[in-house]
Coordinates of C-alpha atoms in Angstrom, one line a residue:
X1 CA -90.7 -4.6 -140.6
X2 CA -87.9 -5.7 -143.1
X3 CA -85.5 -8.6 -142.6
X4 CA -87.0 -11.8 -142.0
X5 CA -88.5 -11.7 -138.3
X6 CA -92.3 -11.5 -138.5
X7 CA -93.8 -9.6 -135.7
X8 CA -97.0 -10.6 -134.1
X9 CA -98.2 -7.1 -135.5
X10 CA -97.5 -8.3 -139.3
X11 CA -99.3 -11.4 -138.9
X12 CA -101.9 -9.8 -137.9
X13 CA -101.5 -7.3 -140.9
X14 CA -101.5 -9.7 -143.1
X15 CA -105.2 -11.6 -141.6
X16 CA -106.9 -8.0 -141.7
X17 CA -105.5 -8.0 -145.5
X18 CA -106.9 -11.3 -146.0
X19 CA -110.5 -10.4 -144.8
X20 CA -110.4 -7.2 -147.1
X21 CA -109.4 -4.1 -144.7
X22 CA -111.6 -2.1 -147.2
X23 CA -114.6 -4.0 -146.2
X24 CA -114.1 -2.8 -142.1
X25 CA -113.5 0.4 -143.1
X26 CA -117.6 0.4 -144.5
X27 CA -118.5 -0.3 -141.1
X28 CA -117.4 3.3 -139.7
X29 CA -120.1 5.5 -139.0
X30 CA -121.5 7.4 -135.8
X31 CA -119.0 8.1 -132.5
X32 CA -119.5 7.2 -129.2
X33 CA -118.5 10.6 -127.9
X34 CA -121.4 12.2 -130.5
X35 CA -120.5 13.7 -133.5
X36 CA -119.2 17.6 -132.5
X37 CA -116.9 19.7 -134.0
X38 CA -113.5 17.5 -134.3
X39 CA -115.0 15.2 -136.1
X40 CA -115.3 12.0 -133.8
X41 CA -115.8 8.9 -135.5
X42 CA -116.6 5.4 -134.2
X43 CA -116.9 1.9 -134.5
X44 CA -120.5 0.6 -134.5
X45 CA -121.4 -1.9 -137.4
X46 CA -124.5 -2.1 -139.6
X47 CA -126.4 -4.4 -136.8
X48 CA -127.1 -2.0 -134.1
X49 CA -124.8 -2.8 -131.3
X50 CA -121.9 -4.3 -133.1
X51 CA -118.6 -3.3 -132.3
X52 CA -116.1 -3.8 -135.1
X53 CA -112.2 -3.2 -134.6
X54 CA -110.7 0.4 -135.4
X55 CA -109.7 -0.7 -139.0
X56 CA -106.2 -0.3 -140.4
X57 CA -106.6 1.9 -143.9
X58 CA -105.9 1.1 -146.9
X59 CA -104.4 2.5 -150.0
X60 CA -102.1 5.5 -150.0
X61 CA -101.1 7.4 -146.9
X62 CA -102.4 11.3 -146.6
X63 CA -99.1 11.9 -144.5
X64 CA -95.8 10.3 -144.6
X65 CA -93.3 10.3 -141.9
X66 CA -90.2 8.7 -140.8
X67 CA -88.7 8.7 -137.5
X68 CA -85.3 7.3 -136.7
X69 CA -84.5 5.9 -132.9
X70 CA -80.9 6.5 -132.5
X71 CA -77.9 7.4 -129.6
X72 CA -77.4 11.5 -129.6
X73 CA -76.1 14.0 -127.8
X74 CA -79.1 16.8 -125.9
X75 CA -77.7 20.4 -124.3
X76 CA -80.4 21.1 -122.4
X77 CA -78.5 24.1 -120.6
X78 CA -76.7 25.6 -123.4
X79 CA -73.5 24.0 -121.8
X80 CA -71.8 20.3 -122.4
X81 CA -74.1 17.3 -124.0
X82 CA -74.8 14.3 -122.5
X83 CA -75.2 10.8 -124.8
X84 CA -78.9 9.7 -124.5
X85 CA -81.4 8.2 -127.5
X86 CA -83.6 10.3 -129.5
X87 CA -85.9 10.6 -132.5
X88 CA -84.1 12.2 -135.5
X89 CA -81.8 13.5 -133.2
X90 CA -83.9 15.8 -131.4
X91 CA -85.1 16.3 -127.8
X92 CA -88.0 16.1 -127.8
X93 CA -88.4 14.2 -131.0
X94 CA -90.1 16.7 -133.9
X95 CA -93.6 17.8 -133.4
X96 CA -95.8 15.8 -136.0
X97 CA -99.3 17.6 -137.0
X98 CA -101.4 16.0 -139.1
X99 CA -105.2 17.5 -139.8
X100 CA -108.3 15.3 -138.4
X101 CA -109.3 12.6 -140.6
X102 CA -106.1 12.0 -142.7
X103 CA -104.1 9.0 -142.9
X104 CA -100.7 8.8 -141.3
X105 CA -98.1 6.5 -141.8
X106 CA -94.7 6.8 -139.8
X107 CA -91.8 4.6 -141.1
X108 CA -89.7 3.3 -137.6
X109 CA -86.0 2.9 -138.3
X110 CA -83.9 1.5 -134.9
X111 CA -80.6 2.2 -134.7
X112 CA -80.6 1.9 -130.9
X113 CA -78.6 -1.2 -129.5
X114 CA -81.8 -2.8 -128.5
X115 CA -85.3 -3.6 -129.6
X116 CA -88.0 -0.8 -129.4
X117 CA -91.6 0.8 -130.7
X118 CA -93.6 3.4 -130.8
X119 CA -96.7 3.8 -128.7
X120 CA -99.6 6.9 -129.8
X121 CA -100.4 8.2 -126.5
X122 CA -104.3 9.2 -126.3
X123 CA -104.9 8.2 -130.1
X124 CA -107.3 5.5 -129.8
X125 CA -105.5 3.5 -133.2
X126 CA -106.5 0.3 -134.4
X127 CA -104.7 -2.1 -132.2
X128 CA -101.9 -3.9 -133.9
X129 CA -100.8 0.2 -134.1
X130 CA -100.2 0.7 -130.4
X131 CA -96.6 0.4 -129.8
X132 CA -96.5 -2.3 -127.2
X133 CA -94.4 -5.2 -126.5
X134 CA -95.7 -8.4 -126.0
X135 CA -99.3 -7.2 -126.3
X136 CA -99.3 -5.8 -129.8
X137 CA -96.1 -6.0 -131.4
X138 CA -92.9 -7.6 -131.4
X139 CA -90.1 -5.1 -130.8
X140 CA -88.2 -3.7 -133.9
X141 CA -85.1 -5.1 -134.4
X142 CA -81.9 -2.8 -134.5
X143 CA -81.1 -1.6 -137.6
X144 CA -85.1 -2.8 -139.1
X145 CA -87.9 -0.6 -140.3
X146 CA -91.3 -1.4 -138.9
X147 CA -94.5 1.0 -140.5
X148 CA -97.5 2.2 -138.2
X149 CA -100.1 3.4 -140.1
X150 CA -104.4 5.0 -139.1
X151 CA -106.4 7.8 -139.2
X152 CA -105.8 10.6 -136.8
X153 CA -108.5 11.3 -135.2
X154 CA -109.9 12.5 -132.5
X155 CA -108.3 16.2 -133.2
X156 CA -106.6 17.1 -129.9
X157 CA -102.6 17.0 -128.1
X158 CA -101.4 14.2 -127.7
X159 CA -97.6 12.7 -127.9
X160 CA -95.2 9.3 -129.2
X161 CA -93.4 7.7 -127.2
X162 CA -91.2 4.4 -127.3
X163 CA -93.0 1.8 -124.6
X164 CA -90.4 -0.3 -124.6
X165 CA -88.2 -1.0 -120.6
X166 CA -87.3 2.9 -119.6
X167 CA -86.5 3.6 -122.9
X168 CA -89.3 6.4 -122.5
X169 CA -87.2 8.3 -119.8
X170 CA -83.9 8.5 -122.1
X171 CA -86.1 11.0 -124.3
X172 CA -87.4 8.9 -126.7
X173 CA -90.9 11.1 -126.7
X174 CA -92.5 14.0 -128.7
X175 CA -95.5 15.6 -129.4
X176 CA -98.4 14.9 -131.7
X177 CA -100.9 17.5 -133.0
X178 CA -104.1 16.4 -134.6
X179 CA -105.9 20.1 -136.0
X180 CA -109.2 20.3 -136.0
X181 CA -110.9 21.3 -138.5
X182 CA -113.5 24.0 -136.6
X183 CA -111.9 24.9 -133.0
X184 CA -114.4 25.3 -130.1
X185 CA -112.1 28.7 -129.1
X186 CA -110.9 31.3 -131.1
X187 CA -107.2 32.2 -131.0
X188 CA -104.5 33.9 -133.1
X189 CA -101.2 32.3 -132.9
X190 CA -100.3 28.7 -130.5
X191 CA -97.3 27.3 -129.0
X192 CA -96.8 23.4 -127.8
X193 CA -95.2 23.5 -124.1
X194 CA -93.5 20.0 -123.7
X195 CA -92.5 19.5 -119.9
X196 CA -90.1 16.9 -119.4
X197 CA -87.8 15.4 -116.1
X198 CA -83.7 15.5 -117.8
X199 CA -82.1 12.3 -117.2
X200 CA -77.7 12.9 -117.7
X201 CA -77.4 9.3 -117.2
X202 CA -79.2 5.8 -118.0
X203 CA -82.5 5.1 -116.3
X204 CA -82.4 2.5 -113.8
X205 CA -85.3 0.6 -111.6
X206 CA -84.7 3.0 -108.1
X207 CA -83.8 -0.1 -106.2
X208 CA -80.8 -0.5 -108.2
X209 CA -79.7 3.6 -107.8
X210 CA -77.8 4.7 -104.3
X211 CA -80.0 4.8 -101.3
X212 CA -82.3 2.6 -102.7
X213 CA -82.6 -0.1 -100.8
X214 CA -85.7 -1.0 -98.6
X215 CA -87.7 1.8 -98.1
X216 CA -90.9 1.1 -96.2
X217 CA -94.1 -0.1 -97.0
X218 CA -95.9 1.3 -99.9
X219 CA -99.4 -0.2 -99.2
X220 CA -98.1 -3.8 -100.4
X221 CA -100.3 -6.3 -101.1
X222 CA -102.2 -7.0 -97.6
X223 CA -100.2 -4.2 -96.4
X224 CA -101.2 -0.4 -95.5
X225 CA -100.9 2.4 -97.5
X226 CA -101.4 5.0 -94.8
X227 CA -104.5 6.4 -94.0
X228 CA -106.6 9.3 -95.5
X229 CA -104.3 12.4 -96.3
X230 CA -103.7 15.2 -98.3
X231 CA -103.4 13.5 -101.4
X232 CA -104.3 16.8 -103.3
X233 CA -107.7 15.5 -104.0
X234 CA -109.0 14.1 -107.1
X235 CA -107.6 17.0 -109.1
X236 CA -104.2 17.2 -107.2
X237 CA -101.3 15.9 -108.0
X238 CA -100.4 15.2 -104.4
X239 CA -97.2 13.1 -103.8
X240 CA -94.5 11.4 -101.4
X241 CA -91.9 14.1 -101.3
X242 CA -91.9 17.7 -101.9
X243 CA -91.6 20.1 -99.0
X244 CA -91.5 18.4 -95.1
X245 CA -91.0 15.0 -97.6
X246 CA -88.1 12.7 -97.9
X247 CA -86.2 14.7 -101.1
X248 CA -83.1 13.7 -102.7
X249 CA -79.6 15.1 -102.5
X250 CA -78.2 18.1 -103.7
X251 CA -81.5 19.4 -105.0
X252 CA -82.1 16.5 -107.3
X253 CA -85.0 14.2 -106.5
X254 CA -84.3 11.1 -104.2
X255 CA -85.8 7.9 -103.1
X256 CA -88.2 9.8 -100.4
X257 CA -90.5 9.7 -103.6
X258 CA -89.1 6.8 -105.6
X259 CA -88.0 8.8 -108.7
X260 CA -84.5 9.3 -110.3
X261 CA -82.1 11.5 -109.2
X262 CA -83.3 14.2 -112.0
X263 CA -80.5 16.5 -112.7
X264 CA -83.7 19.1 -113.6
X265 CA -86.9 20.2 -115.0
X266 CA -87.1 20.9 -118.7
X267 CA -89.5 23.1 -121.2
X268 CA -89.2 22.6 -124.6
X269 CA -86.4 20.5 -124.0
X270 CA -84.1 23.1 -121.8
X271 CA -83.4 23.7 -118.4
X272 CA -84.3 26.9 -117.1
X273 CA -80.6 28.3 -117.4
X274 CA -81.8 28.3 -121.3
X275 CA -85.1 28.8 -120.5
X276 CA -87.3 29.1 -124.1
X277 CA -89.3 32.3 -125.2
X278 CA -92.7 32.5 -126.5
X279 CA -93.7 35.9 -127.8
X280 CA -97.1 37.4 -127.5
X281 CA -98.8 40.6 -128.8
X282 CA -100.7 42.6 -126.6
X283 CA -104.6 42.1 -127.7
X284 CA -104.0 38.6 -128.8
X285 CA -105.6 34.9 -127.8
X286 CA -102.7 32.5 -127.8
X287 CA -103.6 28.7 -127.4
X288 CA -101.0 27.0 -125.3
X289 CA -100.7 22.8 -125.6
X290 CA -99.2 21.6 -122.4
X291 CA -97.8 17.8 -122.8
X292 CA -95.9 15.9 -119.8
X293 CA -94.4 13.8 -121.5
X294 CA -92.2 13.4 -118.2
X295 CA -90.8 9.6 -117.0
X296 CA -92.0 10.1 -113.4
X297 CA -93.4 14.2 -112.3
X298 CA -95.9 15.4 -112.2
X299 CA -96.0 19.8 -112.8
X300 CA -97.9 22.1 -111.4
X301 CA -98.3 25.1 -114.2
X302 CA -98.1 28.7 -113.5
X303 CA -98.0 31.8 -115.7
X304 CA -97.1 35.2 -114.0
X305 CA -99.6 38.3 -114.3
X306 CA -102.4 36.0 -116.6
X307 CA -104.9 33.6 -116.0
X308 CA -105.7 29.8 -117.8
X309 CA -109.2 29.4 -120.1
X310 CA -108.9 25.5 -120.1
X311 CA -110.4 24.5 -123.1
X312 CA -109.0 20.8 -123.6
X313 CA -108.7 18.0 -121.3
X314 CA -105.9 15.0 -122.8
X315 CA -107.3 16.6 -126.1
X316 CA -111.1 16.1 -125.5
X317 CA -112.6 19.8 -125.8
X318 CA -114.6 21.2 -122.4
X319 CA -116.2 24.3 -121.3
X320 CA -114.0 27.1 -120.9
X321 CA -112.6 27.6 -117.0
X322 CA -110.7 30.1 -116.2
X323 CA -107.8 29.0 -113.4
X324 CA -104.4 30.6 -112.0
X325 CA -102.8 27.1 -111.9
X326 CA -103.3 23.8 -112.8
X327 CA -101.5 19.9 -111.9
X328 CA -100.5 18.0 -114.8
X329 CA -99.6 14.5 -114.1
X330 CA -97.0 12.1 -116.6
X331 CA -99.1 11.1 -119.7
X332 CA -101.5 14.2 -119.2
X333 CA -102.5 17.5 -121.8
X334 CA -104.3 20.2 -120.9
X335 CA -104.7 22.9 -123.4
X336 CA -105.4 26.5 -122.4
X337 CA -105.9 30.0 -124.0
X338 CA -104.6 33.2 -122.4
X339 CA -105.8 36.9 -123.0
X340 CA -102.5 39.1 -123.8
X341 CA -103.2 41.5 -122.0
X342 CA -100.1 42.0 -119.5
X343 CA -97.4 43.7 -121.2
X344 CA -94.2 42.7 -119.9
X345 CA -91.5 40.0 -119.6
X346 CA -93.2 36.8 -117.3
X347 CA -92.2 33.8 -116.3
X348 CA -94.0 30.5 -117.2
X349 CA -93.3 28.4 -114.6
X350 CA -94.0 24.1 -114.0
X351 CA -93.0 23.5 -110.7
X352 CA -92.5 19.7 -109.8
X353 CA -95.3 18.6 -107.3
X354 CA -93.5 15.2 -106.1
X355 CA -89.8 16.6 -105.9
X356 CA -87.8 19.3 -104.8
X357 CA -85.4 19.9 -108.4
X358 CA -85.5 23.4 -109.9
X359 CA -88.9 24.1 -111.9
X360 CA -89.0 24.2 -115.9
X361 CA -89.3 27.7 -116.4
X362 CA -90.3 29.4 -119.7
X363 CA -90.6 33.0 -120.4
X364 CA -93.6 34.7 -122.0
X365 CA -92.8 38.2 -123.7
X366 CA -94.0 40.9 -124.9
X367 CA -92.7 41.8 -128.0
X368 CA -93.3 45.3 -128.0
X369 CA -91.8 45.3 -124.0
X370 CA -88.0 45.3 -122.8
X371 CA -86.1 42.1 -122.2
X372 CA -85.4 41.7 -118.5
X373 CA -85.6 39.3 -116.3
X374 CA -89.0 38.6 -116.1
X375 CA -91.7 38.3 -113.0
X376 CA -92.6 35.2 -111.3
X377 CA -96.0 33.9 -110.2
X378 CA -97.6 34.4 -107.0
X379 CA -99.1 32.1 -105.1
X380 CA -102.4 30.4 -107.4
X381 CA -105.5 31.7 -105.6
X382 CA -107.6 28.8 -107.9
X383 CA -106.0 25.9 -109.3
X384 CA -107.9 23.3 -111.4
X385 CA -109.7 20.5 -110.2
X386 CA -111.0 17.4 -112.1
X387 CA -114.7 18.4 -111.1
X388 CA -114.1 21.8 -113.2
X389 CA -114.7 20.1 -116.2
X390 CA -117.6 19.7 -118.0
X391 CA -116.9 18.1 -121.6
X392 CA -118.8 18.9 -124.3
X393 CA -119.2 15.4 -125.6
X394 CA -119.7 13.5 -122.8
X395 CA -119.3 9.3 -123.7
X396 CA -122.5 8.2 -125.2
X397 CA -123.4 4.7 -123.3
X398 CA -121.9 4.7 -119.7
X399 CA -125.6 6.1 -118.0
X400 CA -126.7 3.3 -115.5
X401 CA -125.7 0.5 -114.5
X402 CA -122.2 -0.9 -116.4
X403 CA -122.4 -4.6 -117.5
X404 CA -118.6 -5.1 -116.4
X405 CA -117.0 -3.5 -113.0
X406 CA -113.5 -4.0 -111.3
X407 CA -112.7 -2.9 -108.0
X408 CA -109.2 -2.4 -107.9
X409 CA -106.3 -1.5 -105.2
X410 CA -103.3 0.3 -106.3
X411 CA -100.2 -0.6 -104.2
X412 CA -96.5 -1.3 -103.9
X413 CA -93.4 -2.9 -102.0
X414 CA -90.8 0.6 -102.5
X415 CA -87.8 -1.6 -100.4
X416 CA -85.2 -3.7 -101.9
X417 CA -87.6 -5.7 -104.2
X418 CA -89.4 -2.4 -105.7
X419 CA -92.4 -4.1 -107.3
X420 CA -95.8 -1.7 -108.0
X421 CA -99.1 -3.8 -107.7
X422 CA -102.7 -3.9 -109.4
X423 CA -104.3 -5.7 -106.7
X424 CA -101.4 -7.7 -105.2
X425 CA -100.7 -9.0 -109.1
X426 CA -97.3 -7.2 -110.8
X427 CA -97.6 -7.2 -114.8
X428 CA -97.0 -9.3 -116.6
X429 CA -97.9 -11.9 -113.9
X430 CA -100.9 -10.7 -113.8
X431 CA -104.6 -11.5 -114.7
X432 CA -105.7 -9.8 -117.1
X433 CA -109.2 -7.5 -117.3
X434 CA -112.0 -9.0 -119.5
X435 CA -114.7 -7.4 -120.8
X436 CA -117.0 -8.0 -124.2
X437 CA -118.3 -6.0 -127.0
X438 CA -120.2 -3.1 -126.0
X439 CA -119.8 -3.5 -122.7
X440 CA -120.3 -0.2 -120.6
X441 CA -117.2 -0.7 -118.3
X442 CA -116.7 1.0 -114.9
X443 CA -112.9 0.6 -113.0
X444 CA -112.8 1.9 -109.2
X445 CA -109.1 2.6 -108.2
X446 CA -108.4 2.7 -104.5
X447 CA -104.7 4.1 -103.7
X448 CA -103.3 2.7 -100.7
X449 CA -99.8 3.7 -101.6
X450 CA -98.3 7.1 -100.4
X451 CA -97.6 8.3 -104.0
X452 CA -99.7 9.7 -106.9
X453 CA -100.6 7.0 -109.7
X454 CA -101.3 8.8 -113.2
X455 CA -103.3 5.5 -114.9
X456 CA -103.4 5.7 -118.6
X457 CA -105.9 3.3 -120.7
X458 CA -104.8 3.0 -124.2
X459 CA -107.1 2.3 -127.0
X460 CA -110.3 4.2 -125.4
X461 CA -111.2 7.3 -123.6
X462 CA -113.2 7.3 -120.3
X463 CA -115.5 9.4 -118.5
X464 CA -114.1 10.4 -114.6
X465 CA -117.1 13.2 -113.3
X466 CA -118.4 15.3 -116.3
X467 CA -114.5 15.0 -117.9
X468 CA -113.5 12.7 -120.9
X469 CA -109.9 12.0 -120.6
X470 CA -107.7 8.7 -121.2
X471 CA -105.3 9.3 -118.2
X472 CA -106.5 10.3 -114.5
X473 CA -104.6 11.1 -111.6
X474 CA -105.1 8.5 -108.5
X475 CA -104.0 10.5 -105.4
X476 CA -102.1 8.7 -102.6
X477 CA -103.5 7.4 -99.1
X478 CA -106.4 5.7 -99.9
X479 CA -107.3 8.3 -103.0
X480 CA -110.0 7.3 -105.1
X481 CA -111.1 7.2 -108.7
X482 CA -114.0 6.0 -110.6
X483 CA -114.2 6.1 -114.3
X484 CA -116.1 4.5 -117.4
X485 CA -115.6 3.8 -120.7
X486 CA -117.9 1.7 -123.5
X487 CA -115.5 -1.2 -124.5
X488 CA -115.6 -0.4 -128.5
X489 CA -112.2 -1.2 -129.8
X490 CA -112.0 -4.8 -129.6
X491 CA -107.8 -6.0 -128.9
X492 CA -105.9 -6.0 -126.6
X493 CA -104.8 -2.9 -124.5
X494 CA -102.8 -1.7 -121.6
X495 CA -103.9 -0.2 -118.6
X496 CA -101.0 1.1 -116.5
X497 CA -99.8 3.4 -114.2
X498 CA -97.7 6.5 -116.6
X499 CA -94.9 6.9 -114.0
X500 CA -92.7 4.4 -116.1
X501 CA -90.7 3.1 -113.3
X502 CA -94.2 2.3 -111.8
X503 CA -94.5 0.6 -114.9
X504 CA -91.6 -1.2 -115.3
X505 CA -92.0 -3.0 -111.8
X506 CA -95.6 -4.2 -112.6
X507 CA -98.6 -1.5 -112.6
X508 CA -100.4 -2.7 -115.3
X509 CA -102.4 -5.1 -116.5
X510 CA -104.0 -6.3 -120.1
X511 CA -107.9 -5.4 -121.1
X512 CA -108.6 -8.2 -123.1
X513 CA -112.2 -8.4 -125.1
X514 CA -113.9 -11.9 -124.9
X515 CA -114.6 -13.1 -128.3

């Protein structure tokens, strides 16, 4: 960062320097998740059992980037703009790709009125690199330059995002490729599907929007949550509104399900009057990277007249299963391979699961077929389910017993205080979760709130069934998740729910490693 404010980050830059970065990076050797074809690599030291921090490289950069955070003007329907803040001027930000195992720095310039970062969602980086205020970093100033800079690995999808307030929600996000070297799936051509909710105005905390005063109980601290429901099960995306729920006005999400008053669903940046195009050949494999990298929805993904091969969970590669549909909640990736085999115009659809807004619509096409308008999806006969996947590196470590467990309730208060709880304590007033070195964590999440809860663990990836993944789907009334993780990237990391208004009114909390 230039100027004269040193950030908590550069101190910290600064001791790793001091130690001799070079020396940590000798300690790199044999992955946790296995060694398999993307090339994991971990963080156990010489002594068996030691866990050393992800080091920060040293020496040149293999890729160099810049991203600027600045006010700009997005057309998502074709038609007038409307003022928002963007990386480099674009919505979503421009895709960065990097192959597994090189070096990336990315230069930060603000230009935005206020303080922000950028956070590497999924990429477990070495800590002082992970985007967050207060935890790792000070925010960058306006009008400073601040540098992140690791090694991109695992390969998989992932996305950048500011994590800074509701910064995230003005469009302040894009995605992230890391190629692997050797795929587990064969393919000819690939398109990244980024599925955002369009704010045309400023986020705001829903208590402070129209209509959102008190609201009812959502499973507050020593309060109830409802009772068992159709929360979509562990692989749904079930939510508060939606059809027979409490939607907003005009078509436009409302308070029934505590999000913003979305003017619409986007895809690649448009609304579906613009809708984008992605051309296929007829015999082809085309690999599809789907990022929602929305403030507050989660989709529910449709493509007419095909079928989905999943072959990647949040980037982590799993056994090919074929679906019609599949939910996607905020912060998650799912990549998927379809067999061209439909000639035609068709519409890929991502309908919103909590709301009742328009869906982000895309068209798939043919290119040897005539434009028209193209077909919609029926009605998914098999949509995805978290116990579908099977990864093919399961975490090494986490069979047993775990040496550290929390039990923890997810709840809220959605009336005039809007505050979201990790058992009864709102972030950052809250205690933080400690674990040490090696530890094989396990964290049981009991909903008792009547929305969906996408929790995201930065720094690590976790084990929920047979599926590695770094952010898991908590389905309302009294919906349950268990995951586990081996605590081997010593720092300090945020565990949070990926709605960001959740967010911002306290879901989160702070694992902390003991020293």
């Amino acid at each position: 960062m230039t100027g004269e404010k040193t950030s908590k980050r550069r101190t910290l830059l600064q001791s790793l320097g001091s130690l001799g970065v070079a020396s940590l990076a000798g300690c790199v050797s044999d992955s946790l998740l296995g060694n398999d074809e993307n090339g994991d690599r971990g963080r156990r030291g010489a002594t068996d059992g030691e866990v050393t921090p992800r080091p920060i490289p040293s020496g040149p950069a293999d890729e160099n980037v810049r991203l600027t955070a600045k006010q700009g003007a997005v057309q998502p329907g074709g038609d007038s703009g409307t003022e928002t803040w963007l990386y480099d001027e674009k919505f979503p930000g421009p895709e960065l790709r990097i192959p597994e195992g090189n070096v990336l720095q990315a230069d930060v310039t603000n230009q935005l009125p206020e303080g922000t970062t950028v956070h590497w969602h999924g990429i477990p980086v070495p800590n002082p690199m992970d985007g967050v205020p207060d935890v790792t970093q000070d925010p960058i100033s306006n009008d400073q330059t601040d540098t992140y800079k690791y090694r991109a690995e695992p390969a998989g999808t992932y996305f950048y995002h500011s994590h800074v307030g509701l910064q995230f929600d003005r469009a302040l996000v894009g995605p992230l490729i890391i190629e692997e070297e050797s795929p587990h799936v064969e393919y000819d051509r690939e398109y990244t599907v980024f599925l955002d909710d369009y704010l045309d105005e400023a986020p705001r905390l829903p208590s402070s929007l129209p209509g959102g005063g008190p609201g009812g109980d959502g499973g507050g601290p020593g309060g109830g949550g409802g009772g068992p429901g159709d929360g979509g099960g562990p692989g749904g995306g079930g939510g508060g509104g939606g059809p027979g729920g409490m939607g907003g006005r005009d078509g436009r999400g409302g308070m029934g399900d505590h999000r913003p008053p979305y003017e619409g669903m986007l895809m690649n940046g448009q609304l579906p009057s613009d809708a984008p195009t992605f051309e296929l050949t007829e015999g082809e494999r085309v690999r599809f990277r789907f990022v929602n990298g929305s403030g507050a929805t989660t989709f529910r993904v449709r493509l007419a007249g095909h079928r989905f091969s999943v072959t990647h969970a949040d980037g982590r590669p799993v056994e090919p299963v074929a679906v019609d549909a599949f939910d996607l909640g905020t912060g998650e990736r799912y990549d998927a391979v379809v067999e061209a085999d439909s000639p035609g115009s068709w519409e890929l659809r991502a309908d919103p699961v909590d709301g009742d807004e328009t869906s982000a619509l895309g068209v798939v096409q043919y290119g040897e077929s005539q434009s028209g308008s193209p077909r919609s999806p029926s009605a998914d006969s098999r949509r995805l389910q978290y116990g579908d996947l099977r990864a093919l590196n399961p975490i090494q470590g986490i069979s047993g017993r775990p040496d550290r467990s929390f039990d923890l309730t997810l709840s809220g208060n959605m009336g005039g205080s809007y505050e979201w709880y990790i058992d009864g304590q709102a972030y950052p007033d809250a205690d933080p979760l400690r674990v040490s070195t090696g530890d094989h964590v396990r964290i049981r999440m009991v909903n008792r709130s009547p929305v969906v809860h996408p929790m995201h663990l930065h720094g690590h990836f976790f084990q929920v069934g047979d599926a590695v993944k770094d952010t898991v789907r908590v389905p309302p009334r009294m919906g349950e998740v268990v995951l586990d993780f081996v605590a081997d990237n010593p720092g300090d990391w945020l565990f949070h729910c990926h709605n960001i208004y959740h967010l911002e009114a306290g879901m989160a909390r702070v694992l902390t490693y003991e020293s």
